Coordinates of C-alpha atoms and ligand atoms in Angstrom, one line a residue:
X1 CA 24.7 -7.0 14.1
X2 CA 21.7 -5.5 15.8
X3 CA 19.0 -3.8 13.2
X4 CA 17.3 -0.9 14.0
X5 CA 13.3 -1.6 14.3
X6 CA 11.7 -1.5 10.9
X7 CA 12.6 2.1 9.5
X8 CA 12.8 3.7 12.8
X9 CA 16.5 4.9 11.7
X10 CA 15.4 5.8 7.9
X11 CA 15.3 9.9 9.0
X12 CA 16.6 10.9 5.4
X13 CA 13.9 12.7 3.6
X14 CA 13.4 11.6 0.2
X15 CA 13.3 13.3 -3.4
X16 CA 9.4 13.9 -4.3
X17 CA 8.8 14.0 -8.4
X18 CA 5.7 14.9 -10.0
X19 CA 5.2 12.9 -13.1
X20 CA 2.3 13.9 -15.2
X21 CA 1.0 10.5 -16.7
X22 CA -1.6 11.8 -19.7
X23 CA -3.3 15.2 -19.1
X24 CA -4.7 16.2 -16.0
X25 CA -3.4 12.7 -14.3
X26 CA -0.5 13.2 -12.3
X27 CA 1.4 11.1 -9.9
X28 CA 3.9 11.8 -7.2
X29 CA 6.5 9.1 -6.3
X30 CA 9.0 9.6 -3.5
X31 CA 11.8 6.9 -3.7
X32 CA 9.8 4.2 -2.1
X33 CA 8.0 6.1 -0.2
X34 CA 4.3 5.9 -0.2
X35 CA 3.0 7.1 -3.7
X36 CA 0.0 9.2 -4.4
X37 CA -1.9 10.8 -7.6
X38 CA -4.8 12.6 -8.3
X39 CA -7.5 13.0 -11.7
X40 CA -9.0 15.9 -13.4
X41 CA -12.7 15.5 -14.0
X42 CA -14.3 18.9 -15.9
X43 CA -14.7 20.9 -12.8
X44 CA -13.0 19.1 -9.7
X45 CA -10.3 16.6 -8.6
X46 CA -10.4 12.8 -7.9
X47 CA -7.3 12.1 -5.5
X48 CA -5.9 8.9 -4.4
X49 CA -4.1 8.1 -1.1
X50 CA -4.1 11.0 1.5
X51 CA -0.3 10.4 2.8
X52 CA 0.4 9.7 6.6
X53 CA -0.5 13.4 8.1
X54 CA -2.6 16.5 6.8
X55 CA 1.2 18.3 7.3
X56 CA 2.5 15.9 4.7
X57 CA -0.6 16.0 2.3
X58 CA -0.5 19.9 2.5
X59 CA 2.9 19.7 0.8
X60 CA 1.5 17.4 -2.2
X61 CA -1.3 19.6 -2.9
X62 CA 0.7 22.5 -3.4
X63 CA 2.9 20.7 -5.4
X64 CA -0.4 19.4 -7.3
X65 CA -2.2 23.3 -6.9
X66 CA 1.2 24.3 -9.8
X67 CA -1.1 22.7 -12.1
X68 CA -4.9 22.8 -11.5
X69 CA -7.3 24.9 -8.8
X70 CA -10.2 22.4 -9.0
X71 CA -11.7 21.9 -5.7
X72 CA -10.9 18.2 -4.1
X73 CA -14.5 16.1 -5.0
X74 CA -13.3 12.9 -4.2
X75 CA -10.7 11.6 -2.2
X76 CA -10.1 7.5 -3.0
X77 CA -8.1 5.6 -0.4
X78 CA -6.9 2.6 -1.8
X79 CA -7.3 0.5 1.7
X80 CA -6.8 1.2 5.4
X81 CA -3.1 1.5 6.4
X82 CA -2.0 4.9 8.3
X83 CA 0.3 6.0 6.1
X84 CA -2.2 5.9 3.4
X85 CA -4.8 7.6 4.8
X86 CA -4.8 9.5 7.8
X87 CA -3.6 13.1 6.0
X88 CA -7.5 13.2 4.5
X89 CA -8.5 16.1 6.4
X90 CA -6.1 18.5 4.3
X91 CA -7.8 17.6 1.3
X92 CA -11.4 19.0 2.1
X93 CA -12.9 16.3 0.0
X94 CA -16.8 16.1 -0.4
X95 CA -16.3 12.1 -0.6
X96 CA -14.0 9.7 0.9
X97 CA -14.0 6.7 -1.4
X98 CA -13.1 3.3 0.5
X99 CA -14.0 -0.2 0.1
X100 CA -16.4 -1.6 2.9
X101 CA -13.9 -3.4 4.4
X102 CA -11.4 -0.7 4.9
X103 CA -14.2 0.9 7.0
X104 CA -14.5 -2.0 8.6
X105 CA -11.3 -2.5 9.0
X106 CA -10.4 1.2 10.3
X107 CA -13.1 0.6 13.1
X108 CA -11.8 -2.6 14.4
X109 CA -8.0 -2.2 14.5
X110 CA -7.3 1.5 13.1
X111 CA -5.9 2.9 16.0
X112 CA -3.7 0.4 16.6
X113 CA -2.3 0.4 12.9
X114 CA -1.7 4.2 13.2
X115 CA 0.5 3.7 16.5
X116 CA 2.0 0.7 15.1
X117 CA 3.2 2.2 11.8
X118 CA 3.9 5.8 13.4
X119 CA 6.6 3.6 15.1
X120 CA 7.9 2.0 12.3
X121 CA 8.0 4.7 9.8
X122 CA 8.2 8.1 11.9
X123 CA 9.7 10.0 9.4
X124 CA 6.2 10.0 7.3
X125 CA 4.7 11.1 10.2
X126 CA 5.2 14.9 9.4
X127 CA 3.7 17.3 12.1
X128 CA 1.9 13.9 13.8
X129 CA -0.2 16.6 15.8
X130 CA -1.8 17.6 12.3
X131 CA -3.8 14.7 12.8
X132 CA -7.6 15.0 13.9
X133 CA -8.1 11.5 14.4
X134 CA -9.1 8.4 12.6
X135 CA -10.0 9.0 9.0
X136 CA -13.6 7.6 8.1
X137 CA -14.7 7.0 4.5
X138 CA -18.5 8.1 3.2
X139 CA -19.0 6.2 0.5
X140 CA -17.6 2.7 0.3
X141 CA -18.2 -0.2 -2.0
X142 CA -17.7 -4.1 -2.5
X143 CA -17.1 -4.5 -6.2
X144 CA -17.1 -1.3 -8.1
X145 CA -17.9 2.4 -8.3
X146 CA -17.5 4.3 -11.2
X147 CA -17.1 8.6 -10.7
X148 CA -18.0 9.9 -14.2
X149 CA -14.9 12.6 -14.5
X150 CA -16.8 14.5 -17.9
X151 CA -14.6 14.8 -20.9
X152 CA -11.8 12.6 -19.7
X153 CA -14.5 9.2 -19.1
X154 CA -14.5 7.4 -15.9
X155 CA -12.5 6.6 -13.7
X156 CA -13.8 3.1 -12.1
X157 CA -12.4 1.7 -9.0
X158 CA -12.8 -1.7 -8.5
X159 CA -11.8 -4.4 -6.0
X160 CA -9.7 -7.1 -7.2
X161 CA -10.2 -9.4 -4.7
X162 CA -8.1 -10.2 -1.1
X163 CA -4.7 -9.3 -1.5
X164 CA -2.4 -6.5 0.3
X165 CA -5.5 -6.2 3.1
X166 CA -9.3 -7.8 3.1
X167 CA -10.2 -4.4 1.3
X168 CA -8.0 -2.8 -1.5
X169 CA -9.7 -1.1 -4.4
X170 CA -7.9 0.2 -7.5
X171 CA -8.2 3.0 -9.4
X172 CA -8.6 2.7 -13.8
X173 CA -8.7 5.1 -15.8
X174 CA -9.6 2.5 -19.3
X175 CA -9.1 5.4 -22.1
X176 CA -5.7 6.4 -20.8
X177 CA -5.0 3.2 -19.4
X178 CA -3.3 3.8 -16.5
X179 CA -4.3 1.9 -13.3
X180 CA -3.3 3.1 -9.7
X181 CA -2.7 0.0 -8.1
X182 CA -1.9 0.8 -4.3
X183 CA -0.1 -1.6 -2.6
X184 CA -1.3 -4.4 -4.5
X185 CA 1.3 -3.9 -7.0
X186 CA 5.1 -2.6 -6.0
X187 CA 7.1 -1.7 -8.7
X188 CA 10.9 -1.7 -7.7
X189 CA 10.1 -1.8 -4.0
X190 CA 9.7 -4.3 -1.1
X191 CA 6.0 -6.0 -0.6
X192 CA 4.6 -5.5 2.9
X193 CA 2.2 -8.1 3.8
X194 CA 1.6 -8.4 7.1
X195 CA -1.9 -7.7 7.1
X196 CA -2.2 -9.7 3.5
X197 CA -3.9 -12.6 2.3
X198 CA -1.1 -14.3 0.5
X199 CA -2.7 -16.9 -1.4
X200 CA -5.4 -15.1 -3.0
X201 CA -3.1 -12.2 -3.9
X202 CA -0.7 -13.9 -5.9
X203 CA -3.4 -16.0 -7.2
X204 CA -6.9 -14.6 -8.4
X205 CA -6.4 -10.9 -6.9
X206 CA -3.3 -10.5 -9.6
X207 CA -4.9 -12.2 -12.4
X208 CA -7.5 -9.4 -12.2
X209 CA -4.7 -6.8 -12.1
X210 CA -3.3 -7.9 -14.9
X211 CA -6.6 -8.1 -17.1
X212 CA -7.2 -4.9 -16.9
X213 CA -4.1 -4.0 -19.7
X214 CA -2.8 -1.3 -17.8
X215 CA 0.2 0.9 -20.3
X216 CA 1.0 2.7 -17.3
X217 CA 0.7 1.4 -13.4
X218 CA 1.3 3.6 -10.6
X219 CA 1.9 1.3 -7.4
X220 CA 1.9 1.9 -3.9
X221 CA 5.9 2.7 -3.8
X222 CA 8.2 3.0 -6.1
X223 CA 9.1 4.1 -9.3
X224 CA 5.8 4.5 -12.0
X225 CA 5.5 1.3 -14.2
X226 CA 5.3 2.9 -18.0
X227 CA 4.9 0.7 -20.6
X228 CA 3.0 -2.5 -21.2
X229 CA 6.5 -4.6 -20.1
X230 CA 7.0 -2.5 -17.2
X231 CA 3.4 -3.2 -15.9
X232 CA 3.9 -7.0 -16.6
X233 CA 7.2 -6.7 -15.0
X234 CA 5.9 -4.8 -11.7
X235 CA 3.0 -7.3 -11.4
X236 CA 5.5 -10.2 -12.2
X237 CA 8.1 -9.2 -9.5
X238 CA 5.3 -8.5 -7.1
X239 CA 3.5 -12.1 -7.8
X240 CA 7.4 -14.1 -7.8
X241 CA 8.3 -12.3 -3.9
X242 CA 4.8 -13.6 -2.8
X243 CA 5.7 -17.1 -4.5
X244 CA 9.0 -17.4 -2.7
X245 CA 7.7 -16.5 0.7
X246 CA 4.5 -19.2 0.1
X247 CA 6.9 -21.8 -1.0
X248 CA 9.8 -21.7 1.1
X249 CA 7.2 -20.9 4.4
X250 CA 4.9 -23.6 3.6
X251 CA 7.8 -25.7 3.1
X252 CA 9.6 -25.1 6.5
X253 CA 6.2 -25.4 8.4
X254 CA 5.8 -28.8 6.8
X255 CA 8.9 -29.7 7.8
X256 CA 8.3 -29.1 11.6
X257 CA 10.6 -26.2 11.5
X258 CA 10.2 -22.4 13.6
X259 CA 9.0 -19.0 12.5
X260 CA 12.7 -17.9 12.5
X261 CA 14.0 -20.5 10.3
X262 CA 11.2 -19.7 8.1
X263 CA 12.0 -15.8 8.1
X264 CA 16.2 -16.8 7.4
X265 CA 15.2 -19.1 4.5
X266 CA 12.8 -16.2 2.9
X267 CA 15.4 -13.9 3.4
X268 CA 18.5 -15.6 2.3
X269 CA 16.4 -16.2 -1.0
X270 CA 14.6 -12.9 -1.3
X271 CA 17.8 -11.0 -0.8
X272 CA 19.5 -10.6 -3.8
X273 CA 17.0 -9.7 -5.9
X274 CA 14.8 -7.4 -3.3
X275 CA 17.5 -6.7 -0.5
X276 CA 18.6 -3.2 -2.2
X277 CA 14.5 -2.2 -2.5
X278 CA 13.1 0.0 -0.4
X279 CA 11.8 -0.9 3.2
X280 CA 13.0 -4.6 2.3
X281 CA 14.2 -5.3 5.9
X282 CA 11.6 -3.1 7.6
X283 CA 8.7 -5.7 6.1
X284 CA 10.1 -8.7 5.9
X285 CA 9.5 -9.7 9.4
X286 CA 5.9 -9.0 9.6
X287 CA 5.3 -10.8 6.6
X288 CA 6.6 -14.0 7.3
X289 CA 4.9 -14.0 11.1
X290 CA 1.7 -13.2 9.0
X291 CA 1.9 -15.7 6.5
X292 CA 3.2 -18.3 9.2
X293 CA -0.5 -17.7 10.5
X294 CA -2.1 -17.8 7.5
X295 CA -0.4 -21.1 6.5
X296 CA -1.5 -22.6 9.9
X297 CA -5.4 -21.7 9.2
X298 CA -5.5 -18.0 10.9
X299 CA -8.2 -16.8 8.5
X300 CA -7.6 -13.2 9.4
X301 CA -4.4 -11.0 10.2
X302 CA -4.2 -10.6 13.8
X303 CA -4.0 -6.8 14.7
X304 CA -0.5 -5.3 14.8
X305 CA 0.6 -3.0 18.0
X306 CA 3.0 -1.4 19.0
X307 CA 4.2 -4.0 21.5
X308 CA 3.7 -6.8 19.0
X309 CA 5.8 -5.0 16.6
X310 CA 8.8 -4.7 18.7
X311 CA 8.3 -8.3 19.9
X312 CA 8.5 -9.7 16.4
X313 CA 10.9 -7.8 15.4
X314 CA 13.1 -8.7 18.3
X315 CA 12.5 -12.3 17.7
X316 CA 13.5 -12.7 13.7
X317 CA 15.6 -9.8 12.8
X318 CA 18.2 -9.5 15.9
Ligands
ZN1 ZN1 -0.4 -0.7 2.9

């Protein structure tokens, strides 16, 4: 059976729900799509994630405009990734929040991330035109930064460590508890890790996830985690699919065996448990190539294109 390349064939738009997580904190989840929120402080609006387009962000701020007219202050992007960040011009933010890697990061392989995931996920790609160009953060960070939001406290964002990319941040909010996590956590969805740093993430990087006591995670796709045990349980199913993959890699590579055995082992024991999730097959080839290089020294992620994509993808998944 031949699959179609990553979500290439995935054209079905998806159901968008605002939840509102305490007051003036709101989240919008879209069936595995790519999540998003946004923050009240007194007088403006804190929002994370800008979506793939400025078409596609317009749609979320009028969803978000039902409920509050503050003007945009700060728009945090949780790491580098197209889909995540290159609708920010809609959102005629003062600041754009990144860690100092994600800048770095968007000016050594940017362009090539935003034609390699326009290919793999078009269907986010509303109005692709929309786009100005590269999205480029002013103000970034390397451990934390803390935006005082008046009556509601602060909102601190803080970098956990290696883990999804070299530079995710997430954003706590410690009176209401509620962390947005990015794609650090997934909570009923598939991991994508093909830019990741495996080791660290289910290691250390989680660890400092999970201190923070989150009662209510938002992650980077999926359903929102309410609950203490539904936090735990998001970070725990995101920590046990990095496991398997270092395990049963590692173990193959030890062995003398190929990338492709690698990614049918992986699969044949992520499968029942993740197969039904969203973007499960899209990812799954890119993360065992990436973690086959990380296992074999490659300190950092080689830079995904277009061509590399489809070349991947024809080698494990057909
Ligand atoms: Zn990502």
């Amino acid at each position: 059976m031949v699959k179609a390349f990553a979500s290439s064939a995935d054209l079905e738009a998806k159901q968008q729900t605002l939840e509102i997580l305490a007051d003036g904190v709101y989240a919008l989840t879209a069936e595995g799509d790519p999540n998003v929120g946004a923050v009240e402080g007194d007088d403006f609006l804190v929002c994370f994630e800008a979506l793939a387009t400025p078409a596609a962000a317009r749609d979320w701020l009028a969803v978000l405009r039902q409920h509050t007219r503050k003007p945009v202050r700060y728009l945090v992007l949780s790491h580098y990734h197209a889909v995540r960040v290159l609708g920010a011009s809609a959102f005629d933010a003062d600041v754009i929040v990144a860690h100092d890697r994600t800048r770095a990061l968007i000016a050594e392989r940017g362009q090539q991330d935003w034609e390699s995931e326009y290919g793999r996920m078009p269907r986010l790609f509303k109005e692709p035109a929309s786009i100005p160009g590269l999205t480029w953060p002013t103000l970034t960070f390397s451990d934390s930064l803390t935006i005082d939001l008046g009556e509601r406290g602060p909102l601190v964002l803080r970098h956990c460590g290696r883990g999804h990319t070299e530079g995710d941040l997430v954003a706590w909010l410690p009176r209401e508890r509620i962390l947005f996590a990015g794609d650090l956590v997934e909570s009923q969805a598939a991991l994508y890790t093909g830019d990741a740093f495996h080791r660290d993430w289910a290691g250390a990087t989680l660890d400092r996830v999970a201190q923070l006591g989150a009662e209510t995670l938002v992650g980077g796709r999926g359903a929102v985690a309410r609950g203490a045990e539904a936090v735990e349980a998001a970070i725990a199913q995101t920590r046990d699919f990095l496991h398997v993959m270092i395990t049963e890699v590692g173990a193959v590579q030890r062995a003398g065996g190929t990338l492709k055995q690698a990614f049918e082992r992986v699969h044949t024991l992520l499968e029942p448990r993740y197969g039904r999730w969203p973007i499960f097959e899209h990812c799954l080839p890119f993360d065992v190539s990436r973690l086959w290089d990380e296992l074999e020294g490659v300190e950092r992620p080689r830079i995904w294109t277009a061509q590399r994509d489809r070349e991947v993808w024809e080698q494990l998944q057909s």
